[in-house]
Tab-separated table of C-alpha atoms in Angstrom:
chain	number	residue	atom	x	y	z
B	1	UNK	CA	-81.306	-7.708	-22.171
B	2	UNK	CA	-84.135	-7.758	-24.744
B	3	UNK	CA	-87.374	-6.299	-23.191
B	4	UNK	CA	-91.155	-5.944	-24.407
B	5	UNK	CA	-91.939	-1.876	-24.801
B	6	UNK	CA	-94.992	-0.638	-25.337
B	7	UNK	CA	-96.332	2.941	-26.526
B	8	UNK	CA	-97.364	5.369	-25.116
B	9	UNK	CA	-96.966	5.031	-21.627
B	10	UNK	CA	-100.127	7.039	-21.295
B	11	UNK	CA	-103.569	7.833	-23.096
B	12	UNK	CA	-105.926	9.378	-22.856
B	13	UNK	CA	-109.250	9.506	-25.112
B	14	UNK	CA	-112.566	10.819	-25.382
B	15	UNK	CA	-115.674	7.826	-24.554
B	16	UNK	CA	-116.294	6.579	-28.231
B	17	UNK	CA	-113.188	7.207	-29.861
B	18	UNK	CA	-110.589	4.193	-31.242
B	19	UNK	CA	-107.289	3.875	-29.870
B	20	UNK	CA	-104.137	1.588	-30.496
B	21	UNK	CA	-101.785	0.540	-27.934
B	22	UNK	CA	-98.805	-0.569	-29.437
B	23	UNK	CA	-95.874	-3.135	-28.023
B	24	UNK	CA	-92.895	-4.643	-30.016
B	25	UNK	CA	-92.431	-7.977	-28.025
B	26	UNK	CA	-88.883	-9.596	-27.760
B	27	UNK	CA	-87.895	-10.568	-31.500
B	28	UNK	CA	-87.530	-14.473	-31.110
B	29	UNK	CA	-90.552	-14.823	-29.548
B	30	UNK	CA	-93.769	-16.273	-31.085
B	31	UNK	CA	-96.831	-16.034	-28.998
B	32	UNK	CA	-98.003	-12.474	-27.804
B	33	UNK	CA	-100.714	-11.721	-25.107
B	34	UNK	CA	-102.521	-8.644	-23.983
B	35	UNK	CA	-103.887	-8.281	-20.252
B	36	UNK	CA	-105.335	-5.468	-18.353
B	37	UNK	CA	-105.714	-4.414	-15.095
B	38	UNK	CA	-108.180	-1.359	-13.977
B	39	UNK	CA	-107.263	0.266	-11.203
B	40	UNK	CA	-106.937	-1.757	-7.160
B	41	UNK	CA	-108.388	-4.744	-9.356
B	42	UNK	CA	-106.917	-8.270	-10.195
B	43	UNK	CA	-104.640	-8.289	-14.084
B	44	UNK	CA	-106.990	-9.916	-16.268
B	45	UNK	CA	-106.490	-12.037	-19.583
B	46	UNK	CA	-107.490	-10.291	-22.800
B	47	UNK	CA	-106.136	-12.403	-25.574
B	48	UNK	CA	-103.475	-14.725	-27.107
B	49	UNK	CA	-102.107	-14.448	-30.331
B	50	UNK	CA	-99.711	-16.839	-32.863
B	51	UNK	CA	-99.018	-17.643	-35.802
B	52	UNK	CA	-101.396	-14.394	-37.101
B	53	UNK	CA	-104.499	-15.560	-35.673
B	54	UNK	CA	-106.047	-15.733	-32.192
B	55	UNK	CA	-105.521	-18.283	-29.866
B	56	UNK	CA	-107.871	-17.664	-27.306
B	57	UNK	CA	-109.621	-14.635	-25.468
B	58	UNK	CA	-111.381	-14.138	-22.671
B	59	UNK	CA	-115.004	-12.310	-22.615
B	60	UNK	CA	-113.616	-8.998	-22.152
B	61	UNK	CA	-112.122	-9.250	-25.729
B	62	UNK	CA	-115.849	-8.385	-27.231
B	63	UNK	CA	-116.033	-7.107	-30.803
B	64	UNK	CA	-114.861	-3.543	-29.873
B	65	UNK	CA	-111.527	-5.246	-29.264
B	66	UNK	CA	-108.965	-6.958	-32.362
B	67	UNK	CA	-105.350	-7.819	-32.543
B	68	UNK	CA	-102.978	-7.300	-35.021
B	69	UNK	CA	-98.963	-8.056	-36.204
B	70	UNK	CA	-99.075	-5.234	-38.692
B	71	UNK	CA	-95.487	-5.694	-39.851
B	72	UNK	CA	-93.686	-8.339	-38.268
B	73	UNK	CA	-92.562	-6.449	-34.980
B	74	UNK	CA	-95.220	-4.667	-33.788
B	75	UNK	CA	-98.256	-6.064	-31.843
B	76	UNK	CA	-101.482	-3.292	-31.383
B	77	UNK	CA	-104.832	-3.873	-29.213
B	78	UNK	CA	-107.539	-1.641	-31.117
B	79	UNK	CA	-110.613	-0.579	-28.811
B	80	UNK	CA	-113.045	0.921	-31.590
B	81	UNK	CA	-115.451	2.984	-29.434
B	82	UNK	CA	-114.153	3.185	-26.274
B	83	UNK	CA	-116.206	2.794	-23.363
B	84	UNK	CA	-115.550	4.859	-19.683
B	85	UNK	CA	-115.372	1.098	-18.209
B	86	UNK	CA	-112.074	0.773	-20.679
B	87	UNK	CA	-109.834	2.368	-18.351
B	88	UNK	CA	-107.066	0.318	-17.491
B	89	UNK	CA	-103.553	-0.020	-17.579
B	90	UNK	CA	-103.006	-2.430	-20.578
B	91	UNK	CA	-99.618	-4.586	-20.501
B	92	UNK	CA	-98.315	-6.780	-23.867
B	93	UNK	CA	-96.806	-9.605	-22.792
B	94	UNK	CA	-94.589	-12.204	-25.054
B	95	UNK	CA	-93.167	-16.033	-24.527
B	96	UNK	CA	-91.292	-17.833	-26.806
B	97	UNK	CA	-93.325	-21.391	-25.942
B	98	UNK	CA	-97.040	-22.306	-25.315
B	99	UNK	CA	-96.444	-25.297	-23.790
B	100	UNK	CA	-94.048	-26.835	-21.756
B	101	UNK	CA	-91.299	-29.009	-23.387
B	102	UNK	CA	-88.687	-29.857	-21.524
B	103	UNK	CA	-86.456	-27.699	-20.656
B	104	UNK	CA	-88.387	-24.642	-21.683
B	105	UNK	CA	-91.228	-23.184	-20.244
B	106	UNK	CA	-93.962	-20.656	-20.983
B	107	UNK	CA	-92.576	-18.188	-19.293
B	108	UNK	CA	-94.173	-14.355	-20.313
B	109	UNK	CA	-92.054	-11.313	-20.260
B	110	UNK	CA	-94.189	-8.116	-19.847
B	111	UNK	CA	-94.402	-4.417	-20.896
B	112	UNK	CA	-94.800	-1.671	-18.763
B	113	UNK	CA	-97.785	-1.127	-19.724
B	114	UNK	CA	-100.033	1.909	-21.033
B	115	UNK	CA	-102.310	3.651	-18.312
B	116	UNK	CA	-105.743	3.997	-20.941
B	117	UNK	CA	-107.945	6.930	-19.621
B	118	UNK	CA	-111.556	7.728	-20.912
B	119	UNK	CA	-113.033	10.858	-20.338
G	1	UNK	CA	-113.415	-21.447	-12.507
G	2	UNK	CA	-109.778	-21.069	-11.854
G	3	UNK	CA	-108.764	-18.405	-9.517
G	4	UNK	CA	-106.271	-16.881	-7.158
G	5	UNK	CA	-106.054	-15.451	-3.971
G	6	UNK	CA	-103.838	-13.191	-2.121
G	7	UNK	CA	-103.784	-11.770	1.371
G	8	UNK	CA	-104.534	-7.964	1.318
G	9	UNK	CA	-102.156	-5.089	1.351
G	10	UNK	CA	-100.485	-2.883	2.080
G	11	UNK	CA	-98.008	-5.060	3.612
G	12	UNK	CA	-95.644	-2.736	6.066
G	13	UNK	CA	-92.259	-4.561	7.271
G	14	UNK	CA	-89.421	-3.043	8.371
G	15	UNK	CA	-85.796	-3.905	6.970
G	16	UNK	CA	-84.579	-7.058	7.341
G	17	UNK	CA	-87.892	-8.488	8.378
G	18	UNK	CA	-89.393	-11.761	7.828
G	19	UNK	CA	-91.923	-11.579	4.939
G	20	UNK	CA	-94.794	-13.904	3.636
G	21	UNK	CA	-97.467	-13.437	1.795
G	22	UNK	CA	-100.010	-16.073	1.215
G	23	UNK	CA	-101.352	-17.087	-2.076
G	24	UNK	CA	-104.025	-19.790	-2.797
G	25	UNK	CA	-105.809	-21.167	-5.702
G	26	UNK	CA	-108.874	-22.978	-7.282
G	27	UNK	CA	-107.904	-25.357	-10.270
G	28	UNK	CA	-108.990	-28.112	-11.757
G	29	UNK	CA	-106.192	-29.925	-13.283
G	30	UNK	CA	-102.145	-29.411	-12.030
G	31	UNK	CA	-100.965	-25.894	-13.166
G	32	UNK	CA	-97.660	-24.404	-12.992
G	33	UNK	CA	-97.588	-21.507	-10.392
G	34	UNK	CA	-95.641	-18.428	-10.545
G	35	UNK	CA	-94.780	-14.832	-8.364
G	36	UNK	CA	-94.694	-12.034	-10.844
G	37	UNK	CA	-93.153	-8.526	-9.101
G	38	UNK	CA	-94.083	-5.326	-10.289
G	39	UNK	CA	-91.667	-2.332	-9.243
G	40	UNK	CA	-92.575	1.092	-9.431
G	41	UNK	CA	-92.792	2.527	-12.901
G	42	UNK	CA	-92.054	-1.073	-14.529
G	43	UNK	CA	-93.625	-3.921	-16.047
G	44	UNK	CA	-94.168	-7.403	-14.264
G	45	UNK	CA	-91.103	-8.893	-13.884
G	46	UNK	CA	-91.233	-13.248	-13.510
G	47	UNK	CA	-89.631	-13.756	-9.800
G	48	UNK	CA	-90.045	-17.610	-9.293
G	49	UNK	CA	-91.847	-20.475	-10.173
G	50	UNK	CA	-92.746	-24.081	-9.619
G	51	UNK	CA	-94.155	-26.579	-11.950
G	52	UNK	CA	-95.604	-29.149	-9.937
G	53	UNK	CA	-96.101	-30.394	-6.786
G	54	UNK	CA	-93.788	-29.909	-3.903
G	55	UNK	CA	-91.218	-28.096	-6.193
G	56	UNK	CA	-89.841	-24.787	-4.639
G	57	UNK	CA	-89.419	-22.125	-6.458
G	58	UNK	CA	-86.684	-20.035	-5.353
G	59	UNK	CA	-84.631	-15.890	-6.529
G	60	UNK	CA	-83.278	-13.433	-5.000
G	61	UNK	CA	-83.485	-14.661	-1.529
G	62	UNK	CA	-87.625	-15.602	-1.736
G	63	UNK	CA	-89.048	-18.787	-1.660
G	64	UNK	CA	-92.656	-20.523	-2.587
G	65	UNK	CA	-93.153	-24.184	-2.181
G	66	UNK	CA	-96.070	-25.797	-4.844
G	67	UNK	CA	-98.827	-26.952	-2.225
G	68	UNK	CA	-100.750	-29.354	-3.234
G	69	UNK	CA	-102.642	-30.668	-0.385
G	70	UNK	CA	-103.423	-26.945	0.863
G	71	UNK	CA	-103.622	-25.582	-2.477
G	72	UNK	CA	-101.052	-22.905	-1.828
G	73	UNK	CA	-97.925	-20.891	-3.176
G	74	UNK	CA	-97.102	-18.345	-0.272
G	75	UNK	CA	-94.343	-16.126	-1.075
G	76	UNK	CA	-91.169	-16.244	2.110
G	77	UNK	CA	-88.124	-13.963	2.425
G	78	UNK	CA	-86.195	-14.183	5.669
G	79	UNK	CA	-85.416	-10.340	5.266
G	80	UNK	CA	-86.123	-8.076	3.600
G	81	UNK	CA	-85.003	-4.966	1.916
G	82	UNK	CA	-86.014	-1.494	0.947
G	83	UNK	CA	-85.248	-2.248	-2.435
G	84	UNK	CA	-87.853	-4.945	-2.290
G	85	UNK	CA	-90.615	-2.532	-1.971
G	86	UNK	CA	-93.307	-3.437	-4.833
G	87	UNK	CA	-96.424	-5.175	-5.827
G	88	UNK	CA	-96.409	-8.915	-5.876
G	89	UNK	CA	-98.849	-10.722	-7.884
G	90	UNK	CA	-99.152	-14.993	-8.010
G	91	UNK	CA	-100.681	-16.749	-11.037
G	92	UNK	CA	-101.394	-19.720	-12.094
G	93	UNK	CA	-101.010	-21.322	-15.883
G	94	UNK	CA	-102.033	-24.369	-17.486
G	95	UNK	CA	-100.113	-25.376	-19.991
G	96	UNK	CA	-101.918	-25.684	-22.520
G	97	UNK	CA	-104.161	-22.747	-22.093
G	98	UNK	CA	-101.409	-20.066	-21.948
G	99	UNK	CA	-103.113	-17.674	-20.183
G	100	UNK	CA	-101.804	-16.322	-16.802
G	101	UNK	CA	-104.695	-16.209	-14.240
G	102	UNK	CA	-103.571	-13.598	-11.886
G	103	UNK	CA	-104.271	-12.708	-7.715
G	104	UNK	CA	-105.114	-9.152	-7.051
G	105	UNK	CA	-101.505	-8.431	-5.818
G	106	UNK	CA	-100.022	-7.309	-2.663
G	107	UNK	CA	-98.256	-4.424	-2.390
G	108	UNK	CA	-94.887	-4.374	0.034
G	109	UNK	CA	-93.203	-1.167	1.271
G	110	UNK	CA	-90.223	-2.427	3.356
G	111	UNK	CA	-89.167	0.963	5.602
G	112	UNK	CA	-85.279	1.619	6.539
């Protein structure tokens, strides 16, 4: 069964120093999301992302934070400087439809998600 | 703003228990609601969902019924298993939006 996967399952980084979380969403599908979650709190929105370009994002997703399809499979969240308040676990998620039409639905498949730790 | 509420965990049953756990929400227009499951290790996995009002969503022997009038989704299994030890989180989703607003989650530990 096709799945979202996401690398590394773990980082850790130094306060001020970029990272990129990678995923490779399911292969059909068009419109990619990140989301986060820090630790005993509620998984928030980050971004949406289709057709190349963002779709929307919250007002977590300041400047330190940009998207990217580098090659057609892959999907990477870049944090420039990181901050101690970025640790999180991260997940990629994936749908194949925005809206609802019918007999499809918007239905997101997620990653397991990288645990991001700043020292 | 739009927002969801669970009840608090840890939620303790033992096997074959009765299970809820309640979920409500703040919207202002109709949005589809869902039950996403986390198991341990894992990503969240979609468990049900209902689209509008008064539709039950139904897997795997749980249940959620789209309340409008109480503005509600609560999550029912008439009993439960160890395997269904995890975290359960309800969301909301307009469809046009495409973002998933999430509760905090409950976590469930079912004992033998």
């Amino acid at each position: 069964e096709p799945e979202v996967t996401q690398t590394p399952s773990h980082q850790v980084t130094q306060m001020g120093q970029e990272v990129i979380l990678r995923c490779v969403p399911i292969s059909n599908h068009l419109y990619f999301y990140w989301y986060r979650q820090i630790l005993g709190q509620k998984v928030e929105f980050l971004v949406s992302f289709y057709n190349n370009e963002i779709s929307e994002k919250s007002e977590i997703f300041d400047d330190q934070f940009s998207v990217e399809r580098p090659d057609g499979s892959n999907f990477t969240l870049k944090i420039r400087s990181t901050k101690l308040e970025d640790s999180a676990m991260y997940f990629c998620a994936s749908s194949e439809a925005h809206r609802y039409s019918g007999s499809s639905y918007n239905e997101q498949f997620f990653g397991p998600g990288t645990r991001l730790t700043v020292l | 703003g739009d927002s969801v509420t669970q009840m608090e965990g840890p939620v303790t049953l033992s096997e074959e228990a009765f299970l809820t756990i309640n979920c409500t929400y703040t919207a202002t227009g109709y949005p589809s609601l869902f039950w996403y499951v986390q198991y341990p290790g894992e990503g969240l996995q979609l468990l049900l969902k209902a689209t509008k009002a008064d539709d039950k969503g139904s897997n795997k022997g749980f249940e959620a019924t789209y309340r409008k009038e109480t503005t509600s989704f609560h999550l029912e299994k008439g009993s439960v298993q160890v395997s269904d030890s995890a975290v359960y989180f309800c969301a909301l989703l307009y469809n046009q939006g495409g973002k998933l607003i999430f509760g905090q989650g409950t976590e469930l530990s079912v004992k033998p």
